[in-house]
Amino acid sequence: MGQLTRGKSKELSNTYNEILEKIHDRDYKLTPQRQVILRIMLEHGHQHLSAEEVYNIVKREASEIGLATVYRTLELLAELEVLQKLNFDDGRSRYELNDREVHHHHHLVCIQCGRVMEFAEDLLEELEKKVWNESKFLVLDHQVKFIGLCQECQGKTEKDQ
Amino acid sequence: MGQLTRGKSKELSNTYNEILEKIHDRDYKLTPQRQVILRIMLEHGHQHLSAEEVYNIVKREASEIGLATVYRTLELLAELEVLQKLNFDDGRSRYELNDREVHHHHHLVCIQCGRVMEFAEDLLEELEKKVWNESKFLVLDHQVKFIGLCQECQGKTEKDQ
DNA sequence: CTCGGTGCAAATCATTTGCATTAGT
DNA sequence: ACTAATGCAAATGATTTGCACCGAG
């Protein structure tokens, strides 16, 4: 949230204004719908929202935006690398803010309660380097998902259920 | 990786017969459909097949199995940890053999041509340990996906297309 | 003024499900 | 025999798309 103003900054942009600028640079139009959805994603960026969830938040907070537009806008923001599209095998895509500071983290998906937690990014650079050295695949991004049992559910499985 | 023979061995099983036994142990019926699909997955286990692709192979090689049964069987085999369910954001789930020897590897997904390559499993144990130490989340499995450009497509993007 | 963007409804498409029939055990 | 498993076909549910209208540049 600091107001950094100087510096060329990395490819990823994250402040509201930087993103608006990015939209403009790519000759996309700055519609009120896009602004609303972007604002909501900036506010709820860590919540792994699905298109429908975004749609509902919009309906509650602002007036209303067509569901199709929500889909199209989320897709657009993912293409702009503002959002990251995620899949937790619950039958719908989810989006999270691609935060420059936090970069992305790993996801811990509990098979019992379905909750998704986060785990600070770590150790992947070394692996990416290795991928490049051994296969010449140019890594632009990565997603790491751990499937298992969260602390609460570990207790449960032994006794109940 | 070594041929450990003693000990209780890990949970994963992989030979045709071991899997049949596992099906039997869990009181699932050993139907010809399940045997056919299992055989096909053992033969094409590295190909990230979708349900529909399995369905077509069945139709070509053996007689025919209902698509719904293919879905149900793949789901069953995933539950038995014989298969791993994967998602490469192409709108359908894919399945790959959960090979005990190779364990699973990371996936390199090319954003240009869509091809999916594999990369030997590595370095994740350390990270899993860290996850446990810091968050007490019990990791049972993981999936690592690298998104980027394969060697061929790196050339293309600079000139063509 | 001109297109790209939006909203709606209809279309798609993967996956799931109800149910009568079949077949492992 | 007793159920679980199968195979349809119909239902579901997320996502996409066609198209008339609207509004950002």
mmCIF file with all atom_site columns, C-alpha atoms in Angstrom, chain B residues 58-126:
data_model
loop_
_atom_site.group_PDB
_atom_site.id
_atom_site.type_symbol
_atom_site.label_atom_id
_atom_site.label_alt_id
_atom_site.label_comp_id
_atom_site.label_asym_id
_atom_site.label_entity_id
_atom_site.label_seq_id
_atom_site.pdbx_PDB_ins_code
_atom_site.Cartn_x
_atom_site.Cartn_y
_atom_site.Cartn_z
_atom_site.occupancy
_atom_site.B_iso_or_equiv
_atom_site.pdbx_formal_charge
_atom_site.auth_seq_id
_atom_site.auth_comp_id
_atom_site.auth_asym_id
_atom_site.auth_atom_id
_atom_site.pdbx_PDB_model_num
ATOM 1  C CA . VAL B 1 58  ? -11.779 -47.701 -25.755 1.00 0.00 ? 58  VAL B CA 1
ATOM 2  C CA . LYS B 1 59  ? -14.039 -47.482 -28.758 1.00 0.00 ? 59  LYS B CA 1
ATOM 3  C CA . ARG B 1 60  ? -11.139 -48.052 -31.111 1.00 0.00 ? 60  ARG B CA 1
ATOM 4  C CA . GLU B 1 61  ? -9.392  -50.823 -29.188 1.00 0.00 ? 61  GLU B CA 1
ATOM 5  C CA . ALA B 1 62  ? -12.113 -52.674 -27.376 1.00 0.00 ? 62  ALA B CA 1
ATOM 6  C CA . SER B 1 63  ? -15.818 -52.648 -28.128 1.00 0.00 ? 63  SER B CA 1
ATOM 7  C CA . GLU B 1 64  ? -17.484 -49.730 -26.346 1.00 0.00 ? 64  GLU B CA 1
ATOM 8  C CA . ILE B 1 65  ? -18.102 -48.391 -22.877 1.00 0.00 ? 65  ILE B CA 1
ATOM 9  C CA . GLY B 1 66  ? -20.584 -45.687 -21.990 1.00 0.00 ? 66  GLY B CA 1
ATOM 10 C CA . LEU B 1 67  ? -19.042 -42.260 -21.542 1.00 0.00 ? 67  LEU B CA 1
ATOM 11 C CA . ALA B 1 68  ? -20.591 -41.953 -18.100 1.00 0.00 ? 68  ALA B CA 1
ATOM 12 C CA . THR B 1 69  ? -18.856 -45.142 -17.058 1.00 0.00 ? 69  THR B CA 1
ATOM 13 C CA . VAL B 1 70  ? -15.559 -43.789 -18.294 1.00 0.00 ? 70  VAL B CA 1
ATOM 14 C CA . TYR B 1 71  ? -16.056 -40.730 -16.128 1.00 0.00 ? 71  TYR B CA 1
ATOM 15 C CA . ARG B 1 72  ? -17.032 -42.841 -13.153 1.00 0.00 ? 72  ARG B CA 1
ATOM 16 C CA . THR B 1 73  ? -14.124 -45.210 -13.566 1.00 0.00 ? 73  THR B CA 1
ATOM 17 C CA . LEU B 1 74  ? -11.523 -42.493 -13.937 1.00 0.00 ? 74  LEU B CA 1
ATOM 18 C CA . GLU B 1 75  ? -12.898 -40.863 -10.833 1.00 0.00 ? 75  GLU B CA 1
ATOM 19 C CA . LEU B 1 76  ? -12.677 -44.179 -9.018  1.00 0.00 ? 76  LEU B CA 1
ATOM 20 C CA . LEU B 1 77  ? -9.096  -44.777 -10.096 1.00 0.00 ? 77  LEU B CA 1
ATOM 21 C CA . ALA B 1 78  ? -8.168  -41.292 -8.968  1.00 0.00 ? 78  ALA B CA 1
ATOM 22 C CA . GLU B 1 79  ? -9.718  -41.988 -5.591  1.00 0.00 ? 79  GLU B CA 1
ATOM 23 C CA . LEU B 1 80  ? -7.661  -45.176 -5.374  1.00 0.00 ? 80  LEU B CA 1
ATOM 24 C CA . GLU B 1 81  ? -4.619  -43.027 -6.090  1.00 0.00 ? 81  GLU B CA 1
ATOM 25 C CA . VAL B 1 82  ? -3.931  -45.014 -9.209  1.00 0.00 ? 82  VAL B CA 1
ATOM 26 C CA . LEU B 1 83  ? -4.477  -41.937 -11.327 1.00 0.00 ? 83  LEU B CA 1
ATOM 27 C CA . GLN B 1 84  ? -3.889  -38.299 -10.708 1.00 0.00 ? 84  GLN B CA 1
ATOM 28 C CA . LYS B 1 85  ? -6.449  -35.800 -11.890 1.00 0.00 ? 85  LYS B CA 1
ATOM 29 C CA . LEU B 1 86  ? -4.872  -32.833 -13.598 1.00 0.00 ? 86  LEU B CA 1
ATOM 30 C CA . ASN B 1 87  ? -5.992  -29.508 -14.904 1.00 0.00 ? 87  ASN B CA 1
ATOM 31 C CA . PHE B 1 88  ? -4.257  -27.621 -17.669 1.00 0.00 ? 88  PHE B CA 1
ATOM 32 C CA . ASP B 1 89  ? -6.920  -24.968 -18.135 1.00 0.00 ? 89  ASP B CA 1
ATOM 33 C CA . ASP B 1 90  ? -8.137  -26.372 -21.410 1.00 0.00 ? 90  ASP B CA 1
ATOM 34 C CA . GLY B 1 91  ? -11.641 -26.853 -20.094 1.00 0.00 ? 91  GLY B CA 1
ATOM 35 C CA . ARG B 1 92  ? -11.500 -30.518 -19.216 1.00 0.00 ? 92  ARG B CA 1
ATOM 36 C CA . SER B 1 93  ? -9.895  -32.697 -16.586 1.00 0.00 ? 93  SER B CA 1
ATOM 37 C CA . ARG B 1 94  ? -7.073  -34.962 -17.544 1.00 0.00 ? 94  ARG B CA 1
ATOM 38 C CA . TYR B 1 95  ? -5.716  -38.045 -15.881 1.00 0.00 ? 95  TYR B CA 1
ATOM 39 C CA . GLU B 1 96  ? -2.254  -39.469 -15.632 1.00 0.00 ? 96  GLU B CA 1
ATOM 40 C CA . LEU B 1 97  ? -0.850  -42.587 -14.104 1.00 0.00 ? 97  LEU B CA 1
ATOM 41 C CA . ASN B 1 98  ? 0.444   -42.143 -10.597 1.00 0.00 ? 98  ASN B CA 1
ATOM 42 C CA . ASP B 1 99  ? 3.652   -44.011 -11.105 1.00 0.00 ? 99  ASP B CA 1
ATOM 43 C CA . ARG B 1 100 ? 5.385   -45.152 -7.968  1.00 0.00 ? 100 ARG B CA 1
ATOM 44 C CA . GLU B 1 101 ? 8.814   -45.253 -9.595  1.00 0.00 ? 101 GLU B CA 1
ATOM 45 C CA . VAL B 1 102 ? 8.676   -41.910 -11.286 1.00 0.00 ? 102 VAL B CA 1
ATOM 46 C CA . HIS B 1 103 ? 6.405   -40.524 -8.611  1.00 0.00 ? 103 HIS B CA 1
ATOM 47 C CA . HIS B 1 104 ? 5.012   -37.471 -10.194 1.00 0.00 ? 104 HIS B CA 1
ATOM 48 C CA . HIS B 1 105 ? 6.859   -34.860 -12.020 1.00 0.00 ? 105 HIS B CA 1
ATOM 49 C CA . HIS B 1 106 ? 6.202   -31.231 -12.687 1.00 0.00 ? 106 HIS B CA 1
ATOM 50 C CA . HIS B 1 107 ? 4.331   -30.107 -15.760 1.00 0.00 ? 107 HIS B CA 1
ATOM 51 C CA . LEU B 1 108 ? 5.573   -27.541 -18.229 1.00 0.00 ? 108 LEU B CA 1
ATOM 52 C CA . VAL B 1 109 ? 2.605   -26.019 -20.020 1.00 0.00 ? 109 VAL B CA 1
ATOM 53 C CA . CYS B 1 110 ? 3.391   -23.999 -23.136 1.00 0.00 ? 110 CYS B CA 1
ATOM 54 C CA . ILE B 1 111 ? 1.100   -21.018 -23.536 1.00 0.00 ? 111 ILE B CA 1
ATOM 55 C CA . GLN B 1 112 ? 1.819   -20.843 -27.256 1.00 0.00 ? 112 GLN B CA 1
ATOM 56 C CA . CYS B 1 113 ? 1.238   -24.345 -28.568 1.00 0.00 ? 113 CYS B CA 1
ATOM 57 C CA . GLY B 1 114 ? -0.484  -25.820 -25.533 1.00 0.00 ? 114 GLY B CA 1
ATOM 58 C CA . ARG B 1 115 ? 1.821   -28.784 -25.356 1.00 0.00 ? 115 ARG B CA 1
ATOM 59 C CA . VAL B 1 116 ? 2.492   -30.217 -21.921 1.00 0.00 ? 116 VAL B CA 1
ATOM 60 C CA . MET B 1 117 ? 5.909   -31.565 -21.107 1.00 0.00 ? 117 MET B CA 1
ATOM 61 C CA . GLU B 1 118 ? 7.170   -33.191 -17.970 1.00 0.00 ? 118 GLU B CA 1
ATOM 62 C CA . PHE B 1 119 ? 10.016  -32.424 -15.695 1.00 0.00 ? 119 PHE B CA 1
ATOM 63 C CA . ALA B 1 120 ? 11.470  -34.810 -13.170 1.00 0.00 ? 120 ALA B CA 1
ATOM 64 C CA . GLU B 1 121 ? 10.216  -34.415 -9.655  1.00 0.00 ? 121 GLU B CA 1
ATOM 65 C CA . ASP B 1 122 ? 12.629  -32.492 -7.569  1.00 0.00 ? 122 ASP B CA 1
ATOM 66 C CA . LEU B 1 123 ? 13.210  -30.272 -4.590  1.00 0.00 ? 123 LEU B CA 1
ATOM 67 C CA . LEU B 1 124 ? 9.711   -30.488 -3.279  1.00 0.00 ? 124 LEU B CA 1
ATOM 68 C CA . GLU B 1 125 ? 10.359  -32.519 -0.180  1.00 0.00 ? 125 GLU B CA 1
ATOM 69 C CA . GLU B 1 126 ? 12.205  -29.699 1.411   1.00 0.00 ? 126 GLU B CA 1
#
